[in-house]
């Protein structure tokens, strides 16, 4: 199944394994890291960014693909007739991942009438794909102050202190909320919570449910939404927000994914929980994200005048799958490198220390495949090897089966035994660090509009620590639900219009929002 | 490129042998965007039923390579049923187990739920993606995925303890000058 080039390189990898195991490449100095990032990290490529000319963030540089969407052509025109209003609710929640489900549960608990609208089924989201775990302080040797330090430094001191303080401060209570709903986190035999390290943590505070943390979390939240009989409208995408005469958000226009039919929902408040942007596939990178991660929320919010923050900052995970091609871009967990698997080039040489930070490692892989011309090519996609057999050489036969069972099964389905064969990887678009600006009540800069989850920015600064996204969607999802319910309680329904589109001029013909990735 | 032939809706198509069922559906133009989400075998949105070598099986289209002679009985799509008959009605026919794309011991999961062996039920069902194929097949209307969900949540709740945060030190840090926070960051000690 491999080409001649790949087979020859594979032989070199096997021949050099012993040598590579003995001698790791040295760790880089801080100056070398900065140089490597400047030259090869996708965030530093000037030709891949443009300056926004319109809207609240005019003058900011953002990825070209995002700019096209933010200044693109709405799916409705200002002069079009509003589709029929089919519902009136206190709180309209857009997005059915973890943030949306948490917001719905909390808004309903605070007495609001709620409608949750989501593009696919409730739970089809990035949340369900999270493997590693969620950070929260639960151990006596740890503290929320430590969690704050780890996260603030990890994000290069660029996070909003108040937002980050709230995130970590509510960690323990959020973890309790989840166990009260019946989420099964890993525990030892006596029932005590098990915690592990994630990249950049000074205490073990990552809580996992085996290697399927997001799936366990999401299915419990979904079950609870069903039990509380919260109305859910699946297979339906929000394509435009509605505003009242004062510019406050007053509902949304929805489009059925199967029939294309449209309807309008009138709401006192709207919570945007539409998730990430991986499917923009910036600079041609593949992505770890689910098919609906198309940054819709950013486009919708920007058009009604919401301010974005750190929108230029994306996270590329260094190890996305290149082969087998059906899995292109999907995540190879960091655990593989933590267990000792090294990145190896076409000639069989290790070229980066296995424990460099994510962004530095990604840049090193890109340098190997571009400037140094020492990468491989698989059906036109660049790649290097990740030498997984090293794991068993270091920790003994059986380690992969016990520590990376899902990964082993995933590759075995395509005839690759990762215990004996290295795999082919390349950086992949993983997470959106920035997004819609919010305050600690999850309010955006636009009245009536709240936001939570990956669609927001400011909480993680310029880089997110592993495990903080899952905490984020719950802390801020619940906050958004509560705040939206409280505001709705003191408000009457307003006349929803497409008024904001009247002073909007598209700068290009890109349909906005994108709604779904073309594969 | 080598091809294999598969049958969908009574019609036979030649598709590249290295594709998954999901890619093959896209190749022949029968794919609908709402029948997938994660493409990595966790969400269960793409569950489908097929017949191969005389046996009916279930699979996740994004994770199942095509095979020569594969007949797609139910194209990728998922329907979540939110009701279930009491598992006491189970007569151990094994239909649910044969169709499970995750190869879970579904009959045993149902038996454990019936017998109140909730911990066992939770453990056995951990990798369930709630694709709905088993419930679709059960002749008496049991929804094994919901029974398992109930068991897992009960087990999870049995461990619940309230955690309270002491945020005094945190509040000091949040309002501290940047230089002080940076110094504290550099001076962290690490747990081994
Ligand atoms: C492979 C992978 C592994 C990860 N591992 C971890 C981990 O170990 N730890 C961690 O903390 N984080 C992890 N993350 C990140 C984390 O999972 C996500 O950031 C987080 O779950 C996002 O949650 P959300 O609710 O904001 O968005 P999502 O869960 O993506 O939900 C957004 C929802 O909105 C819907 N939607 C989008 N647009 C519209 C629209 N226009 N109208 C209606 N609905 C819409 C989507 O369909 C989706 O259902 C991982 C992410 C991925 C992809
Ligand atoms: S829903 Fe049923 S068929 Fe699907 S994975 Fe779960 S047990 Fe298996
Ligand atoms: S299909 Fe229904 S009756 Fe048959 S074994 Fe499964 S749960 Fe029992
Ligand atoms: S698309 Fe999610 S399991 Fe196949």
Short mmCIF file of C-alpha atoms in Angstrom, two decimals, chain A residues 98-99 127 130-137 142-156 159-160 163-172 174 178 185 196-208 213 217 315 334 358 430-433 452-456 458-477, chain B residues 170 185 188:
data_model
loop_
_atom_site.label_atom_id
_atom_site.label_comp_id
_atom_site.label_asym_id
_atom_site.label_seq_id
_atom_site.Cartn_x
_atom_site.Cartn_y
_atom_site.Cartn_z
CA UNK A 98 -21.18 20.95 25.41
CA UNK A 99 -21.52 24.73 25.77
CA UNK A 127 -17.13 18.18 22.36
CA UNK A 130 -12.33 15.31 23.02
CA UNK A 131 -10.14 12.50 24.22
CA UNK A 132 -7.63 13.66 26.78
CA UNK A 133 -9.60 15.15 29.63
CA UNK A 134 -10.79 18.19 31.56
CA UNK A 135 -8.75 20.27 34.00
CA UNK A 136 -10.22 21.13 37.39
CA UNK A 137 -8.76 21.38 40.88
CA UNK A 142 -3.44 21.69 44.19
CA UNK A 143 -5.17 25.08 44.25
CA UNK A 144 -7.15 27.29 41.89
CA UNK A 145 -4.29 29.82 42.14
CA UNK A 146 -1.91 27.20 40.69
CA UNK A 147 -4.36 26.36 37.96
CA UNK A 148 -4.46 30.08 37.16
CA UNK A 149 -0.67 30.38 36.95
CA UNK A 150 -0.27 27.30 34.74
CA UNK A 151 -2.95 28.55 32.35
CA UNK A 152 -1.92 32.21 32.28
CA UNK A 153 1.73 31.39 31.57
CA UNK A 154 0.80 28.66 29.09
CA UNK A 155 -1.24 31.25 27.15
CA UNK A 156 1.83 33.57 27.04
CA UNK A 159 -5.50 35.88 28.67
CA UNK A 160 -8.03 38.25 30.23
CA UNK A 163 -12.17 35.58 32.54
CA UNK A 164 -9.39 33.14 33.34
CA UNK A 165 -9.88 33.67 37.08
CA UNK A 166 -13.53 32.75 36.76
CA UNK A 167 -12.68 29.70 34.64
CA UNK A 168 -10.31 28.12 37.15
CA UNK A 169 -12.18 29.39 40.23
CA UNK A 170 -15.34 27.56 39.19
CA UNK A 171 -13.47 24.37 38.24
CA UNK A 172 -14.17 22.39 41.41
CA UNK A 174 -18.18 22.40 37.78
CA UNK A 178 -20.82 16.82 36.37
CA UNK A 185 -14.52 10.15 35.46
CA UNK A 196 -2.88 13.10 35.48
CA UNK A 197 -0.61 15.78 34.07
CA UNK A 198 -1.35 17.61 30.83
CA UNK A 199 1.22 19.69 28.92
CA UNK A 200 2.21 22.66 31.13
CA UNK A 201 0.45 21.66 34.37
CA UNK A 202 2.37 21.87 37.63
CA UNK A 203 -0.06 19.60 39.44
CA UNK A 204 -1.95 16.56 38.21
CA UNK A 205 -5.41 17.94 37.53
CA UNK A 206 -6.56 16.39 34.27
CA UNK A 207 -9.75 14.34 34.75
CA UNK A 208 -10.47 11.82 32.03
CA UNK A 213 -13.76 12.07 27.89
CA UNK A 217 -19.50 14.14 29.06
CA UNK A 315 -3.84 26.15 17.42
CA UNK A 334 -0.14 13.90 22.52
CA UNK A 358 2.84 22.11 20.55
CA UNK A 430 -7.12 21.95 15.98
CA UNK A 431 -8.54 24.83 17.97
CA UNK A 432 -9.50 28.45 17.75
CA UNK A 433 -7.84 30.32 20.63
CA UNK A 452 -19.92 30.54 25.31
CA UNK A 453 -17.42 27.86 24.34
CA UNK A 454 -14.92 27.66 21.50
CA UNK A 455 -16.68 30.51 19.66
CA UNK A 456 -15.47 32.97 22.33
CA UNK A 458 -9.94 35.95 25.71
CA UNK A 459 -10.12 33.11 28.22
CA UNK A 460 -7.06 31.22 27.01
CA UNK A 461 -4.92 34.02 25.62
CA UNK A 462 -2.73 32.96 22.68
CA UNK A 463 -2.49 29.30 23.54
CA UNK A 464 -4.76 26.92 25.39
CA UNK A 465 -3.62 24.25 27.79
CA UNK A 466 -4.93 20.77 27.18
CA UNK A 467 -8.09 20.18 29.21
CA UNK A 468 -9.07 23.81 29.65
CA UNK A 469 -11.48 23.85 26.70
CA UNK A 470 -13.81 21.30 28.24
CA UNK A 471 -13.84 23.28 31.48
CA UNK A 472 -14.43 26.49 29.52
CA UNK A 473 -17.54 25.23 27.71
CA UNK A 474 -19.15 24.16 30.98
CA UNK A 475 -18.25 27.15 33.15
CA UNK A 476 -19.18 29.68 30.50
CA UNK A 477 -22.00 27.62 28.99
CA UNK B 170 -6.67 33.18 43.28
CA UNK B 185 4.81 31.41 37.26
CA UNK B 188 6.23 27.07 40.38
#
